[in-house]
mmCIF file of C-alpha atoms and ligand atoms in Angstrom:
data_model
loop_
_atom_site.group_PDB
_atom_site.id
_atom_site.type_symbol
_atom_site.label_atom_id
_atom_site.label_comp_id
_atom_site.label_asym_id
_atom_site.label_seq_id
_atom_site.Cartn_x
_atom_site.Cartn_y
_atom_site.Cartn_z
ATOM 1 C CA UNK K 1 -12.380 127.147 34.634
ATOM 2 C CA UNK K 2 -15.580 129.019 34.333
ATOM 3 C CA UNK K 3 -16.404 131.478 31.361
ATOM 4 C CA UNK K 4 -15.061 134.782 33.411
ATOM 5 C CA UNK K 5 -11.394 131.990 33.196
ATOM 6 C CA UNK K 6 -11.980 131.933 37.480
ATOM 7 C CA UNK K 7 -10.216 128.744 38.081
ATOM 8 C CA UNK K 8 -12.797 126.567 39.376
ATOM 9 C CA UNK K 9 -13.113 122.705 39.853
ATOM 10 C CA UNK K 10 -15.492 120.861 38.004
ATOM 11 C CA UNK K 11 -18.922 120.183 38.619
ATOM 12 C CA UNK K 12 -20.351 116.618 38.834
ATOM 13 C CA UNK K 13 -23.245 116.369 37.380
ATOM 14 C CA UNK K 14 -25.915 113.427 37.179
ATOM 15 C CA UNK K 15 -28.438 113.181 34.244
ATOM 16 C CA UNK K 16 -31.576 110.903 34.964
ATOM 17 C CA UNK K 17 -34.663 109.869 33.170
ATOM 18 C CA UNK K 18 -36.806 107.505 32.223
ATOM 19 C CA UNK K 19 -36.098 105.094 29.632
ATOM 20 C CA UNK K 20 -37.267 106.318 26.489
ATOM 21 C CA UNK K 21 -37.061 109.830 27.515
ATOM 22 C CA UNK K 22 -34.049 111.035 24.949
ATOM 23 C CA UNK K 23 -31.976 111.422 27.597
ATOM 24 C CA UNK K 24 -28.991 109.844 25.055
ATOM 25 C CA UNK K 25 -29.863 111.563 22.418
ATOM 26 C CA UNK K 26 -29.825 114.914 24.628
ATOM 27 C CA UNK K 27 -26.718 113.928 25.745
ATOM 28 C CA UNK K 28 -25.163 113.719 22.228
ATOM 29 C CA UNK K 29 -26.339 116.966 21.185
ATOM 30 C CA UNK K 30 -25.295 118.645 24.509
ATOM 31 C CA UNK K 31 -21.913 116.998 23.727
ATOM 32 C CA UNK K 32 -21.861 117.995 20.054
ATOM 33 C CA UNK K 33 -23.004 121.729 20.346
ATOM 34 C CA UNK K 34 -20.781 122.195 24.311
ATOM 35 C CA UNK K 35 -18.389 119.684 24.403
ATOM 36 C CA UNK K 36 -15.448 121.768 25.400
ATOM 37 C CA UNK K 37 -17.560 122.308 28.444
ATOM 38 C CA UNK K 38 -18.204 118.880 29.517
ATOM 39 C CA UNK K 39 -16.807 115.349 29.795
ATOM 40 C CA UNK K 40 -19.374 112.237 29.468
ATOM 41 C CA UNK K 41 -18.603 109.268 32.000
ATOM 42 C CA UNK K 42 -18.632 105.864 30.426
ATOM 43 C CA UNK K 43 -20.381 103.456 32.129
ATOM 44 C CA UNK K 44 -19.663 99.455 32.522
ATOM 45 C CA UNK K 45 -22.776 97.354 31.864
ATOM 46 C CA UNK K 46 -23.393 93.680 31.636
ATOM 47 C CA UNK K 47 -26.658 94.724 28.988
ATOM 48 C CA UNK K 48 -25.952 93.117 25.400
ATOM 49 C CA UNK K 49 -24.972 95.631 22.728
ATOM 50 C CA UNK K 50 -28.195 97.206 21.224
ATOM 51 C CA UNK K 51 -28.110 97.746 17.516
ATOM 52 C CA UNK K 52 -25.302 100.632 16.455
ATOM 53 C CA UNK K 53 -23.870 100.672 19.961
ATOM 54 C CA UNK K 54 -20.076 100.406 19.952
ATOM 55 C CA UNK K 55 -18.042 98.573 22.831
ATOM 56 C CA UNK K 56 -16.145 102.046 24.516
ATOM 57 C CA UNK K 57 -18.280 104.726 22.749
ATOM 58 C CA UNK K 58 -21.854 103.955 24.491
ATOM 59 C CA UNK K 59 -20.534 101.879 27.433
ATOM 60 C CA UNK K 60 -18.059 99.321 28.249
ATOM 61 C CA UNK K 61 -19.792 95.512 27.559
ATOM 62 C CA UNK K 62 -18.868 93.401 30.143
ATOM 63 C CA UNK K 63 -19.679 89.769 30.642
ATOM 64 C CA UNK K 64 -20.737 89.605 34.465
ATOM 65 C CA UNK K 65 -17.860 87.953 35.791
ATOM 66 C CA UNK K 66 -16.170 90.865 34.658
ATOM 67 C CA UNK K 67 -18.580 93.469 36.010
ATOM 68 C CA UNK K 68 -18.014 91.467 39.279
ATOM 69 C CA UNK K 69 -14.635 91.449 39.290
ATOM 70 C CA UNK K 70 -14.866 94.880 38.725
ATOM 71 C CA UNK K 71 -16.704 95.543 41.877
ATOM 72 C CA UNK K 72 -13.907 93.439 43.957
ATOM 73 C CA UNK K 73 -11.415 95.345 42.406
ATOM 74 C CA UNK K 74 -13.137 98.778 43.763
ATOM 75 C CA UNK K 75 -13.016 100.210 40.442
ATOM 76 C CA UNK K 76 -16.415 101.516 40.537
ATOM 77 C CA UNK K 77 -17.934 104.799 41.601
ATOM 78 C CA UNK K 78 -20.996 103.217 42.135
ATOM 79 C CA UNK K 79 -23.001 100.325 40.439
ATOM 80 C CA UNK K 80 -26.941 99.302 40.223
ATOM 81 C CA UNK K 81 -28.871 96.584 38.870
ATOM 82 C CA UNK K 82 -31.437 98.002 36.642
ATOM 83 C CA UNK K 83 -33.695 95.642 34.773
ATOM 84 C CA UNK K 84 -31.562 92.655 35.393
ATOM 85 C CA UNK K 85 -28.312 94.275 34.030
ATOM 86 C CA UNK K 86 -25.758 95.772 36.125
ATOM 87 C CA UNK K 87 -24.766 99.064 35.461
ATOM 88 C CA UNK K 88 -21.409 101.120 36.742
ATOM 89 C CA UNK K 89 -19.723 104.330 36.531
ATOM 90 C CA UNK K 90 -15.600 103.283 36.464
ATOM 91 C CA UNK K 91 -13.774 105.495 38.668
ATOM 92 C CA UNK K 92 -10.734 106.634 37.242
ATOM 93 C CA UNK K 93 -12.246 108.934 34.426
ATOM 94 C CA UNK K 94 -14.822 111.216 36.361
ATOM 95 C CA UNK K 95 -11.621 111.786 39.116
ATOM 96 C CA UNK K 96 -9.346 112.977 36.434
ATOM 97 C CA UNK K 97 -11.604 115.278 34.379
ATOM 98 C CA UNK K 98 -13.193 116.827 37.168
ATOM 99 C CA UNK K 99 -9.741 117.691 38.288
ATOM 100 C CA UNK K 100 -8.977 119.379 34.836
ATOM 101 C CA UNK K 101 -11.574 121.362 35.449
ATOM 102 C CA UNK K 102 -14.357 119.714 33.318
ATOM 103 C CA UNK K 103 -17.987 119.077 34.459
ATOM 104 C CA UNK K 104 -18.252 115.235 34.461
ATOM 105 C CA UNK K 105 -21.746 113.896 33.574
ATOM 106 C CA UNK K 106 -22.964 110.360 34.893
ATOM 107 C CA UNK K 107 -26.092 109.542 32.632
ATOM 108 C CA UNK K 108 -27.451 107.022 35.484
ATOM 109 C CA UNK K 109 -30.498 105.845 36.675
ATOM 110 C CA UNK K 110 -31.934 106.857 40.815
ATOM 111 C CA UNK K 111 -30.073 104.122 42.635
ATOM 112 C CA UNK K 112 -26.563 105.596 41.410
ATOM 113 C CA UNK K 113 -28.046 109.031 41.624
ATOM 114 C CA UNK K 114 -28.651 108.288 45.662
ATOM 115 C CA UNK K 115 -24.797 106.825 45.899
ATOM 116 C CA UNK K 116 -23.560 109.635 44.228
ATOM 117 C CA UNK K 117 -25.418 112.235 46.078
ATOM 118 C CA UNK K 118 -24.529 110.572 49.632
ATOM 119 C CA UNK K 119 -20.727 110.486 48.634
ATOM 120 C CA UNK K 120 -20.454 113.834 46.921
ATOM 121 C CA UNK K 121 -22.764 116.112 48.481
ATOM 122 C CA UNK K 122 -22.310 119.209 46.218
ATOM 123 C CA UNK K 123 -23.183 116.784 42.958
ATOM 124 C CA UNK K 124 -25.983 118.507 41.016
ATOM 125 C CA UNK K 125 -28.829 116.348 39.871
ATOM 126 C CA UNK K 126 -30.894 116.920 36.889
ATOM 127 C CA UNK K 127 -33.719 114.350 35.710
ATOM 128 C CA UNK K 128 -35.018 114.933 32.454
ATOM 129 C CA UNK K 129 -38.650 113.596 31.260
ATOM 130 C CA UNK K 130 -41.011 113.466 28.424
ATOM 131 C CA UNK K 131 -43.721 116.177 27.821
ATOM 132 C CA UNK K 132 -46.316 112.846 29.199
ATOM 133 C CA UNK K 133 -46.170 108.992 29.738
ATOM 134 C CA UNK K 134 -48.014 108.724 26.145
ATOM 135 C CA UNK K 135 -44.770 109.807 24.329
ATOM 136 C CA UNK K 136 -42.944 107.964 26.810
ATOM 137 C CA UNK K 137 -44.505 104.598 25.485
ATOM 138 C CA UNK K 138 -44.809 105.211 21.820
ATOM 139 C CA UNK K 139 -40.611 106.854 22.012
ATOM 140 C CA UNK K 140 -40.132 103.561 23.984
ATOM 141 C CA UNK K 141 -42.279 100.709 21.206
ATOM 142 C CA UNK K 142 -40.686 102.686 18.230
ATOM 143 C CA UNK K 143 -37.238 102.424 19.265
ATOM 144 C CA UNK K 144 -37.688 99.079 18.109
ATOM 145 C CA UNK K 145 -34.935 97.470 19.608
ATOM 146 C CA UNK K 146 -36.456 96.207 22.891
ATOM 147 C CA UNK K 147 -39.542 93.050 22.886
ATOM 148 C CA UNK K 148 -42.988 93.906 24.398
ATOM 149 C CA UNK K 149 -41.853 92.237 27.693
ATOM 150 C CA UNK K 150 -38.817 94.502 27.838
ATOM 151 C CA UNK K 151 -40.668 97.790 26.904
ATOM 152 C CA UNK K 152 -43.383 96.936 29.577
ATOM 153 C CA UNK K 153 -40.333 96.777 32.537
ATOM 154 C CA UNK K 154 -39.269 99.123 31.842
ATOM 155 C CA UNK K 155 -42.329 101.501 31.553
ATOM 156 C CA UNK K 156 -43.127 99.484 35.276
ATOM 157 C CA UNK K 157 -39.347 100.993 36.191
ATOM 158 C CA UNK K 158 -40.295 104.208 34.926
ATOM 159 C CA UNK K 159 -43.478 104.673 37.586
ATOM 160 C CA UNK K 160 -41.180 103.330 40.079
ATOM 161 C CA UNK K 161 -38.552 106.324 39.584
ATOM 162 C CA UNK K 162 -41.352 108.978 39.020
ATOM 163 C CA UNK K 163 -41.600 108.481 43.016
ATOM 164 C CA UNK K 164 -37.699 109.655 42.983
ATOM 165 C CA UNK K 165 -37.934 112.797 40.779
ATOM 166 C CA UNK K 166 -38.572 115.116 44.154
ATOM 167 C CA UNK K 167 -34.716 114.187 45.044
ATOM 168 C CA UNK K 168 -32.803 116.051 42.179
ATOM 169 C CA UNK K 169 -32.170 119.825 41.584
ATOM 170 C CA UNK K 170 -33.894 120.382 38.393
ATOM 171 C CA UNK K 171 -36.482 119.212 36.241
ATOM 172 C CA UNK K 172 -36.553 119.251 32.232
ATOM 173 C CA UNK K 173 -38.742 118.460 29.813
ATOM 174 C CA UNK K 174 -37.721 116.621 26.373
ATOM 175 C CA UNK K 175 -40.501 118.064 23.837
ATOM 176 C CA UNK K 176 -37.897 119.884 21.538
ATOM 177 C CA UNK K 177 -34.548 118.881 21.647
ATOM 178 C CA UNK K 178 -32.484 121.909 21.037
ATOM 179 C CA UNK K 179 -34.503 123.617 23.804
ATOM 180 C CA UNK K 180 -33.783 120.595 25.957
ATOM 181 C CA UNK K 181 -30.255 121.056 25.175
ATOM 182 C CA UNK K 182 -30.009 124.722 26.035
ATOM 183 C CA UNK K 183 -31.994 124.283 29.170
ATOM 184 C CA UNK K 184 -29.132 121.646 30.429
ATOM 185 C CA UNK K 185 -26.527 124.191 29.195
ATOM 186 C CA UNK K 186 -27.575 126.871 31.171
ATOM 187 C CA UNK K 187 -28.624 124.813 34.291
ATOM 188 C CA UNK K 188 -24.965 123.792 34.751
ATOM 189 C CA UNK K 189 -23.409 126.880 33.904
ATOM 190 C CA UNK K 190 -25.272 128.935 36.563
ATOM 191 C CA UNK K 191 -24.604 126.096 38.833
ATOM 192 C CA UNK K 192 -21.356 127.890 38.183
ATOM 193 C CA UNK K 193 -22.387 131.015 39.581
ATOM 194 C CA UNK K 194 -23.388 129.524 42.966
ATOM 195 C CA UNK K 195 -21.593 131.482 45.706
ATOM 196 C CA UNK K 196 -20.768 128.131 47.300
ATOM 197 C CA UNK K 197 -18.838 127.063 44.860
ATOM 198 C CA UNK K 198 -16.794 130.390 44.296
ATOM 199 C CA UNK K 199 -15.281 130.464 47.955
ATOM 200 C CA UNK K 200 -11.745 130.966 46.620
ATOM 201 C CA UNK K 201 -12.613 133.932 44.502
ATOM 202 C CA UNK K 202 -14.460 135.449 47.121
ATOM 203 C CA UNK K 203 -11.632 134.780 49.303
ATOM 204 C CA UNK K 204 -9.161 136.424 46.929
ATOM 205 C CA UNK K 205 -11.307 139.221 46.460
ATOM 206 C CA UNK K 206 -11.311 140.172 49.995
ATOM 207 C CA UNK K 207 -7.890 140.129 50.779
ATOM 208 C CA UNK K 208 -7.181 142.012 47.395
ATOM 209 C CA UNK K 209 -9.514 145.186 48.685
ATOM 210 C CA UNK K 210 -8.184 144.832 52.130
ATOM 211 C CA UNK K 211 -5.182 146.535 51.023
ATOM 212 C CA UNK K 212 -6.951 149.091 49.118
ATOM 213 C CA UNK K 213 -8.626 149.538 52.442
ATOM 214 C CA UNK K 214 -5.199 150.097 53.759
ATOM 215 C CA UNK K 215 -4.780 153.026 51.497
ATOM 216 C CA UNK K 216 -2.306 150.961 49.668
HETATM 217 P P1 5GP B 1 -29.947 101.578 28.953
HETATM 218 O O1 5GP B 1 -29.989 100.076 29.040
HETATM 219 O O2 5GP B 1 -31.263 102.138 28.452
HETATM 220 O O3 5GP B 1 -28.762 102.073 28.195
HETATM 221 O O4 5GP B 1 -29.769 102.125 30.444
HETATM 222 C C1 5GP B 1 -30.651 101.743 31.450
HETATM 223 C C2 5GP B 1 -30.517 102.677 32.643
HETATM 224 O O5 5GP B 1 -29.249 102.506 33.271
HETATM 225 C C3 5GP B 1 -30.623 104.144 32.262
HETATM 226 O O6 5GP B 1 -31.497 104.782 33.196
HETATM 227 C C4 5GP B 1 -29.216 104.641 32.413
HETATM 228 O O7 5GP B 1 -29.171 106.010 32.755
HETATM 229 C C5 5GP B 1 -28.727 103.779 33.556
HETATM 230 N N1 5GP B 1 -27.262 103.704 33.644
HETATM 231 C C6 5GP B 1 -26.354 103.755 32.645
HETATM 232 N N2 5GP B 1 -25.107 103.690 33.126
HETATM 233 C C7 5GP B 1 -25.213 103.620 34.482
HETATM 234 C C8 5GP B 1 -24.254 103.553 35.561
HETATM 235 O O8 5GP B 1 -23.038 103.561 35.379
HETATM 236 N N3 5GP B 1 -24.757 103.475 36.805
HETATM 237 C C9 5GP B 1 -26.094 103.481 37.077
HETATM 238 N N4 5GP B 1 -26.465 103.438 38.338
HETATM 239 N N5 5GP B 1 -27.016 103.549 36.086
HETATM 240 C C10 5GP B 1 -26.587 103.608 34.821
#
């Protein structure tokens, strides 16, 4: 349903960024301030628990014989290996609330952006990014959760996607993160708005003046 209560389908929507950009932390907030608006996929991922991260609240742990089962099974949207973890969006969730008429967020990295993209054509990229790499390094170090070796892949992964960030819709920038927030709001709701995606109402419409043109 869109704001005007137009029945409309939802909209998937992938979020992208570098590590370290506060594209969770975004994510939160968008959820927190819109979540009536939006349901968050949760992904699998054979990556160990970091610090405060809950088994079904920031992904689904899996050991990899389960993540490869998983795959067998076909119970994935789409899957990548990022950093030596594999990481998957399950199926059955982003089906069912995009049905309801929620927009369904995948916060995934390039690889399951591409998937995505070449399956569901009409899926709206965003990719979200720090205000310069120097933020990106010191967010990255003080997050304090990751060794040197793992910060430095994945700042190496991060120059590797910057040659990606010409494939998605939009670009924003994580300086402030309210304005962030507000900036993904309003991206997806006039994503809304797209005449493409309003076919039904503008096929509605038309038949309901044709009869006024009638003189009815
Ligand atoms: P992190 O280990 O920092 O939580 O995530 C590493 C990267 O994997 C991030 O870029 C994140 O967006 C991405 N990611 C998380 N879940 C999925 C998923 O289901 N599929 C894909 N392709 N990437 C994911």
């Amino acid at each position: 349903m869109d704001v005007k209560g137009r029945q409309q389908k939802g909209i998937l929507v992938v979020f992208s960024g570098f590590s370290g950009s506060g594209k969770g932390t975004v994510m939160n907030r968008l959820m927190e301030r819109y979540g009536a608006y939006y349901a968050l996929s949760i992904s699998a991922t054979t990556r160990k628990p970091r610090e405060g991260e809950q088994d079904g609240r920031e992904y689904f742990f899996k050991t990899k014989e389960e993540f490869e089962k998983m795959i067998e099974n076909q119970e994935l949207v789409e899957y990548a290996l990022y950093v030596g973890n594999y990481y998957g969006t399950p199926k059955a969730y982003v089906q069912e609330q995009l049905d309801a008429g929620k927009d369904v967020i995948l916060e995934i990295e390039i690889q399951g952006a591409r998937s995505i993209k070449a399956m569901f054509p009409d899926t709206l990229l965003l990719f979200v990014a720090p205000p310069d790499a120097d933020t990106l390094k010191k967010r990255l170090s003080g997050r304090g959760t990751e060794s040197k070796e793992a910060v430095a892949a994945r700042l190496a992964r991060a120059y590797e996607e910057a040659q990606g960030v010409e494939e998605y819709d939009y670009l924003v920038i994580n300086d402030a993160l309210e304005e962030c927030v507000d900036a993904v709001h309003a991206t997806i709701r006039n994503e809304h708005a797209k005449v493409s995606r309003n076919q039904a109402y503008i096929g509605k419409i038309k038949e309901e003046l044709k009869r006024f043109s009638k003189g009815e």
